[in-house]
Amino acid sequence: MQVLNGLELSKKIKGEIKGEVDGLISQGHRPPHLVAILVGDDGASQTYVNNKIKSCKECGFKSSEIRKDASLTEKELIDIIENLNNDSAVDGFIIQLPLPKHIDENKILLKIKPEKDVDGFTPHSIGLMTLGLDGFKPATPYGIIKMLERYNIETKGKRCIVVGRSNIVGKPIGIMLGQNSQVGNCTVTILNSHTKNIESYTREADILIVAIGKPKMITAEMVKEGAVVIDVGITRVSDNSEKGFHLEGDVDYDGVAPKCSYITPVPGGVGPMTVTMLLFNTLQARKKTLAAKA
Ligand code: GUN
């Protein structure tokens, strides 16, 4: 069994990104600039945004944060987005999800200019990705693809089961792994909360991807011997520690790991790769604007 060390791999890729940023700066260009919008005071979202800002600094990016109270109106958020769409000093921006209930997420995502959609969440980006065309790919599934690629894990002809059909992980990773591409050509089934007898599917999986948010729901008897297991879950579970919680994945790691050929830990697996691919997308956005000017 080999651990897919997302932390280590993300450091390596961030080093490559930093090298490209240094190159841009030495040619007299400004560095990429990412803006993160955070609405409300969800603790996990704050941590994610802090990590994104920290990683921007590590890679020599400029970053800005726009923090707003949960009472922000839809109209006010749309005004912020339109300003960022029109600001030539901003290469890409993200709206940390989830948004407060009174704001319609789909309506908001439609307002983001596709050229700045470095999260790859807009219908435009999802459309390009689904057609196998060049565009911003959502950071979490893209991070999983990069991990499979860099660890030289064969995907062609493999049976892939995705547990969870969210717009930001389950659906796009299912599409990406089913594409006719270098890391793809899997036979994919995406499960949802109405799927009956889920273990009959998970036990078939050569590659099992779990993105459901239920701690330790995948146990050893649900996994095939030699499977590649990718755990996207990251739930805060209350405890008596100083922080008051610890993080748990969707996979019962201790039970499942001995059966796997490869497995991602939580934390330190998919999470750091997500942040890294967001930076990768932002660098691409910067390079595209520079190429358009040339
Ligand atoms: N919420 C959970 N994951 C993500 C992510 O990758 N990007 C944004 N913007 N929000 C999220």
Coordinates of C-alpha atoms and ligand atoms in Angstrom, one line a residue:
M1 CA 0.0 0.0 0.0
Q2 CA 1.3 3.5 -0.9
V3 CA 0.0 6.7 0.6
L4 CA -0.8 9.4 -2.0
N5 CA 0.9 12.3 -0.2
G6 CA -1.0 15.4 -1.4
L7 CA 0.9 17.6 0.9
E8 CA 4.3 16.6 -0.5
L9 CA 3.1 16.7 -4.1
S10 CA 1.4 20.0 -3.7
K11 CA 4.7 21.5 -2.4
K12 CA 6.4 20.2 -5.5
I13 CA 3.8 21.7 -7.9
K14 CA 3.7 25.0 -5.9
G15 CA 7.5 25.1 -6.4
E16 CA 7.0 24.7 -10.2
I17 CA 4.3 27.5 -10.1
K18 CA 6.6 29.8 -8.1
G19 CA 9.3 29.2 -10.7
E20 CA 6.9 30.4 -13.5
V21 CA 5.9 33.4 -11.4
D22 CA 9.5 34.4 -10.9
G23 CA 10.0 34.1 -14.6
L24 CA 7.1 36.5 -15.3
I25 CA 8.4 39.0 -12.8
S26 CA 11.9 38.8 -14.2
Q27 CA 10.4 39.7 -17.6
G28 CA 8.9 42.8 -16.1
H29 CA 5.3 41.5 -15.6
R30 CA 3.2 41.8 -12.5
P31 CA 2.5 38.5 -10.6
P32 CA -0.9 36.7 -10.8
H33 CA -3.5 38.3 -8.6
L34 CA -6.2 36.1 -6.9
V35 CA -9.2 37.5 -5.0
A36 CA -11.2 35.4 -2.5
I37 CA -14.7 36.4 -1.5
L38 CA -15.9 35.0 1.8
V39 CA -19.5 35.7 3.0
G40 CA -20.5 34.8 6.6
D41 CA -18.4 33.3 9.4
D42 CA -18.4 29.6 8.7
G43 CA -15.2 28.3 10.4
A44 CA -14.3 25.7 7.8
S45 CA -14.7 28.2 5.0
Q46 CA -12.5 30.7 6.8
T47 CA -9.8 28.1 7.2
Y48 CA -10.0 27.2 3.5
V49 CA -9.7 30.9 2.4
N50 CA -6.8 31.4 4.8
N51 CA -5.0 28.4 3.3
K52 CA -5.6 29.8 -0.2
I53 CA -4.1 33.2 0.8
K54 CA -1.1 31.6 2.5
S55 CA -0.4 29.5 -0.6
C56 CA -0.6 32.6 -2.8
K57 CA 2.1 34.2 -0.7
E58 CA 4.3 31.0 -1.0
C59 CA 4.0 31.1 -4.8
G60 CA 4.7 34.9 -5.2
F61 CA 1.1 35.7 -6.1
K62 CA -0.7 38.8 -5.1
S63 CA -3.9 37.9 -3.2
S64 CA -6.8 39.9 -1.7
E65 CA -9.6 38.9 0.5
I66 CA -13.1 40.4 0.5
R67 CA -14.9 39.4 3.7
K68 CA -18.6 40.2 4.1
D69 CA -21.2 39.7 6.8
A70 CA -23.8 36.9 6.2
S71 CA -26.4 39.7 5.8
L72 CA -24.9 40.7 2.5
T73 CA -27.6 40.9 -0.2
E74 CA -27.5 39.1 -3.5
K75 CA -27.4 42.5 -5.3
E76 CA -24.4 43.6 -3.2
L77 CA -22.6 40.4 -4.0
I78 CA -23.4 40.8 -7.7
D79 CA -21.9 44.4 -7.6
I80 CA -18.7 43.0 -6.0
I81 CA -18.5 40.4 -8.8
E82 CA -19.0 42.9 -11.5
N83 CA -16.3 45.2 -10.1
L84 CA -13.9 42.2 -10.1
N85 CA -15.0 41.2 -13.6
N86 CA -14.0 44.6 -14.9
D87 CA -10.8 45.1 -12.8
S88 CA -7.8 44.4 -15.1
A89 CA -5.5 44.1 -12.1
V90 CA -7.4 40.9 -11.0
D91 CA -6.7 37.7 -12.9
G92 CA -9.1 35.4 -11.1
F93 CA -11.5 35.3 -8.2
I94 CA -13.4 32.8 -6.2
I95 CA -16.5 32.9 -4.1
Q96 CA -16.0 30.5 -1.2
L97 CA -19.0 28.1 -1.0
P98 CA -21.4 27.5 0.6
L99 CA -23.1 30.9 0.5
P100 CA -25.8 32.0 3.0
K101 CA -29.2 30.4 2.2
H102 CA -30.8 33.7 1.0
I103 CA -28.3 33.9 -1.8
D104 CA -28.9 31.9 -5.0
E105 CA -25.6 30.2 -5.7
N106 CA -26.4 29.4 -9.3
K107 CA -27.5 32.9 -10.1
I108 CA -24.3 34.2 -8.5
L109 CA -22.0 31.8 -10.4
L110 CA -23.6 32.9 -13.7
K111 CA -22.3 36.4 -13.1
I112 CA -18.6 35.5 -13.0
K113 CA -16.7 36.3 -16.2
P114 CA -15.5 33.0 -17.6
E115 CA -12.0 34.3 -18.1
K116 CA -11.7 34.9 -14.3
D117 CA -13.5 31.7 -13.2
V118 CA -10.4 30.1 -11.7
D119 CA -12.6 27.8 -9.5
G120 CA -14.0 26.3 -12.7
F121 CA -17.6 26.4 -11.2
T122 CA -19.5 28.4 -13.8
P123 CA -21.8 26.7 -16.4
H124 CA -19.3 28.0 -19.0
S125 CA -16.3 26.2 -17.5
I126 CA -18.3 23.1 -16.7
G127 CA -19.5 23.0 -20.3
L128 CA -15.9 23.3 -21.7
M129 CA -14.7 20.6 -19.3
T130 CA -17.6 18.3 -20.3
L131 CA -16.8 18.7 -24.0
G132 CA -13.1 18.0 -23.3
L133 CA -12.2 21.6 -24.4
D134 CA -9.6 23.9 -22.9
G135 CA -10.9 25.9 -19.9
F136 CA -10.6 26.1 -16.1
K137 CA -11.2 22.8 -14.5
P138 CA -12.7 22.7 -11.0
A139 CA -9.8 22.6 -8.5
T140 CA -10.7 19.5 -6.4
P141 CA -11.3 17.0 -9.3
Y142 CA -8.3 18.6 -11.2
G143 CA -6.2 17.9 -8.1
I144 CA -7.3 14.3 -8.0
I145 CA -6.4 13.9 -11.8
K146 CA -2.9 15.5 -11.1
M147 CA -2.3 13.2 -8.2
L148 CA -3.2 10.1 -10.4
E149 CA -1.0 11.5 -13.2
R150 CA 2.1 12.2 -11.0
Y151 CA 1.9 8.9 -9.2
N152 CA 1.6 7.2 -12.6
I153 CA -1.6 5.4 -11.7
E154 CA -3.2 3.7 -14.7
T155 CA -6.8 4.7 -15.3
K156 CA -7.5 3.4 -18.8
G157 CA -10.1 0.6 -18.7
K158 CA -10.5 0.8 -15.0
R159 CA -13.8 0.6 -13.1
C160 CA -14.3 3.8 -11.3
I161 CA -17.0 4.4 -8.7
V162 CA -17.7 7.9 -7.4
V163 CA -19.7 8.2 -4.2
G164 CA -21.5 11.6 -4.2
R165 CA -22.8 13.7 -7.1
S166 CA -22.0 17.3 -6.0
N167 CA -21.4 19.9 -8.7
I168 CA -17.9 20.7 -7.3
V169 CA -16.5 17.2 -6.9
G170 CA -18.6 14.1 -7.7
K171 CA -20.1 15.1 -11.1
P172 CA -16.9 16.7 -12.5
I173 CA -14.5 14.0 -11.4
G174 CA -16.9 11.4 -12.9
I175 CA -16.9 13.3 -16.2
M176 CA -13.1 13.9 -16.2
L177 CA -12.2 10.2 -15.5
G178 CA -14.7 9.1 -18.2
Q179 CA -13.1 11.3 -20.9
N180 CA -10.9 10.1 -23.6
S181 CA -7.8 11.7 -22.2
Q182 CA -4.4 10.7 -20.7
V183 CA -5.8 10.4 -17.2
G184 CA -9.3 9.1 -18.1
N185 CA -10.9 6.3 -20.1
C186 CA -12.4 4.8 -16.9
T187 CA -15.8 3.2 -16.9
V188 CA -17.5 5.4 -14.3
T189 CA -20.6 5.1 -12.2
I190 CA -21.7 8.0 -10.0
L191 CA -23.7 7.0 -6.9
N192 CA -26.1 9.3 -5.0
S193 CA -28.1 9.2 -1.8
H194 CA -30.9 7.1 -3.5
T195 CA -28.5 4.4 -4.7
K196 CA -29.5 1.0 -3.3
N197 CA -26.9 -1.4 -1.9
I198 CA -23.9 0.9 -2.4
E199 CA -21.4 -1.7 -1.3
S200 CA -22.3 -3.8 -4.4
Y201 CA -20.9 -0.9 -6.4
T202 CA -18.0 0.1 -4.2
R203 CA -16.7 -3.5 -4.1
E204 CA -16.4 -3.4 -7.9
A205 CA -14.2 -0.3 -7.9
D206 CA -10.6 -0.3 -9.1
I207 CA -10.7 3.4 -8.4
L208 CA -13.0 4.5 -5.6
I209 CA -13.6 8.2 -5.1
V210 CA -15.6 9.3 -2.0
A211 CA -17.0 12.8 -1.7
I212 CA -20.0 12.7 0.6
G213 CA -19.1 14.3 3.9
K214 CA -20.0 11.3 6.2
P215 CA -17.1 10.4 8.4
K216 CA -15.8 6.8 8.1
M217 CA -18.7 5.7 6.0
I218 CA -16.5 3.5 3.7
T219 CA -15.3 0.5 5.7
A220 CA -12.9 -2.3 4.7
E221 CA -15.6 -4.8 3.6
M222 CA -16.9 -2.2 1.1
V223 CA -13.5 -2.0 -0.8
K224 CA -11.9 -4.4 -3.3
E225 CA -8.4 -5.7 -2.6
G226 CA -5.9 -3.6 -4.5
A227 CA -8.2 -0.6 -5.0
V228 CA -7.1 3.0 -5.4
V229 CA -9.0 5.0 -2.8
I230 CA -9.4 8.8 -3.0
D231 CA -11.0 10.3 0.1
V232 CA -12.4 13.8 -0.5
G233 CA -14.4 14.0 2.8
I234 CA -13.1 16.5 5.4
T235 CA -15.6 16.8 8.3
R236 CA -15.0 18.6 11.5
V237 CA -15.8 16.2 14.3
S238 CA -16.1 17.7 17.9
D239 CA -13.7 16.4 20.5
N240 CA -12.1 17.5 23.8
S241 CA -8.9 18.8 22.2
E242 CA -7.8 22.4 22.4
K243 CA -9.3 23.2 19.0
G244 CA -12.5 21.5 19.9
F245 CA -12.5 19.3 16.8
H246 CA -10.5 17.1 14.5
L247 CA -10.9 16.3 10.8
E248 CA -12.2 13.0 9.5
G249 CA -12.5 11.7 6.0
D250 CA -15.3 9.6 4.5
V251 CA -13.1 6.5 4.6
D252 CA -12.2 4.5 7.7
Y253 CA -8.5 4.9 6.9
D254 CA -7.1 2.4 9.4
G255 CA -9.4 -0.4 8.3
V256 CA -9.3 0.3 4.5
A257 CA -5.6 1.2 4.0
P258 CA -4.2 -2.4 4.3
K259 CA -6.5 -3.5 1.4
C260 CA -5.5 -0.6 -1.0
S261 CA -2.8 -0.2 -3.6
Y262 CA -3.0 3.5 -3.0
I263 CA -4.9 5.7 -0.6
T264 CA -5.1 9.4 0.3
P265 CA -4.9 10.4 3.9
V266 CA -7.2 13.1 5.6
P267 CA -5.8 15.7 6.1
G268 CA -2.8 15.9 3.7
G269 CA -4.4 14.2 0.7
V270 CA -6.8 15.9 -1.7
G271 CA -7.1 19.1 0.4
P272 CA -3.7 20.6 -0.4
M273 CA -4.0 19.6 -4.1
T274 CA -7.3 21.6 -4.3
V275 CA -5.5 24.8 -3.2
T276 CA -2.6 24.1 -5.6
M277 CA -4.8 23.6 -8.6
L278 CA -6.6 26.9 -7.8
L279 CA -3.2 28.6 -8.0
F280 CA -2.4 26.7 -11.2
N281 CA -5.6 28.0 -12.8
T282 CA -4.9 31.5 -11.7
L283 CA -1.4 31.4 -13.2
Q284 CA -3.0 30.1 -16.5
A285 CA -5.4 33.1 -16.3
R286 CA -2.5 35.5 -16.0
K287 CA -0.6 33.9 -18.8
K288 CA -3.7 34.0 -21.1
T289 CA -4.1 37.8 -20.6
L290 CA -0.4 38.3 -21.2
A291 CA -0.6 36.3 -24.4
A292 CA -3.7 38.2 -25.6
K293 CA -1.8 41.5 -25.2
A294 CA 1.3 40.3 -27.0
Ligands
GUN1 N1 -16.3 25.0 -1.0 C1 -15.8 23.7 -0.8 N2 -14.8 23.5 -1.7 C2 -14.7 24.7 -2.4 C3 -13.8 25.1 -3.5 O1 -12.9 24.3 -4.0 N3 -13.9 26.4 -3.9 C4 -14.9 27.2 -3.3 N4 -15.0 28.5 -3.9 N5 -15.7 26.9 -2.4 C5 -15.6 25.6 -1.9

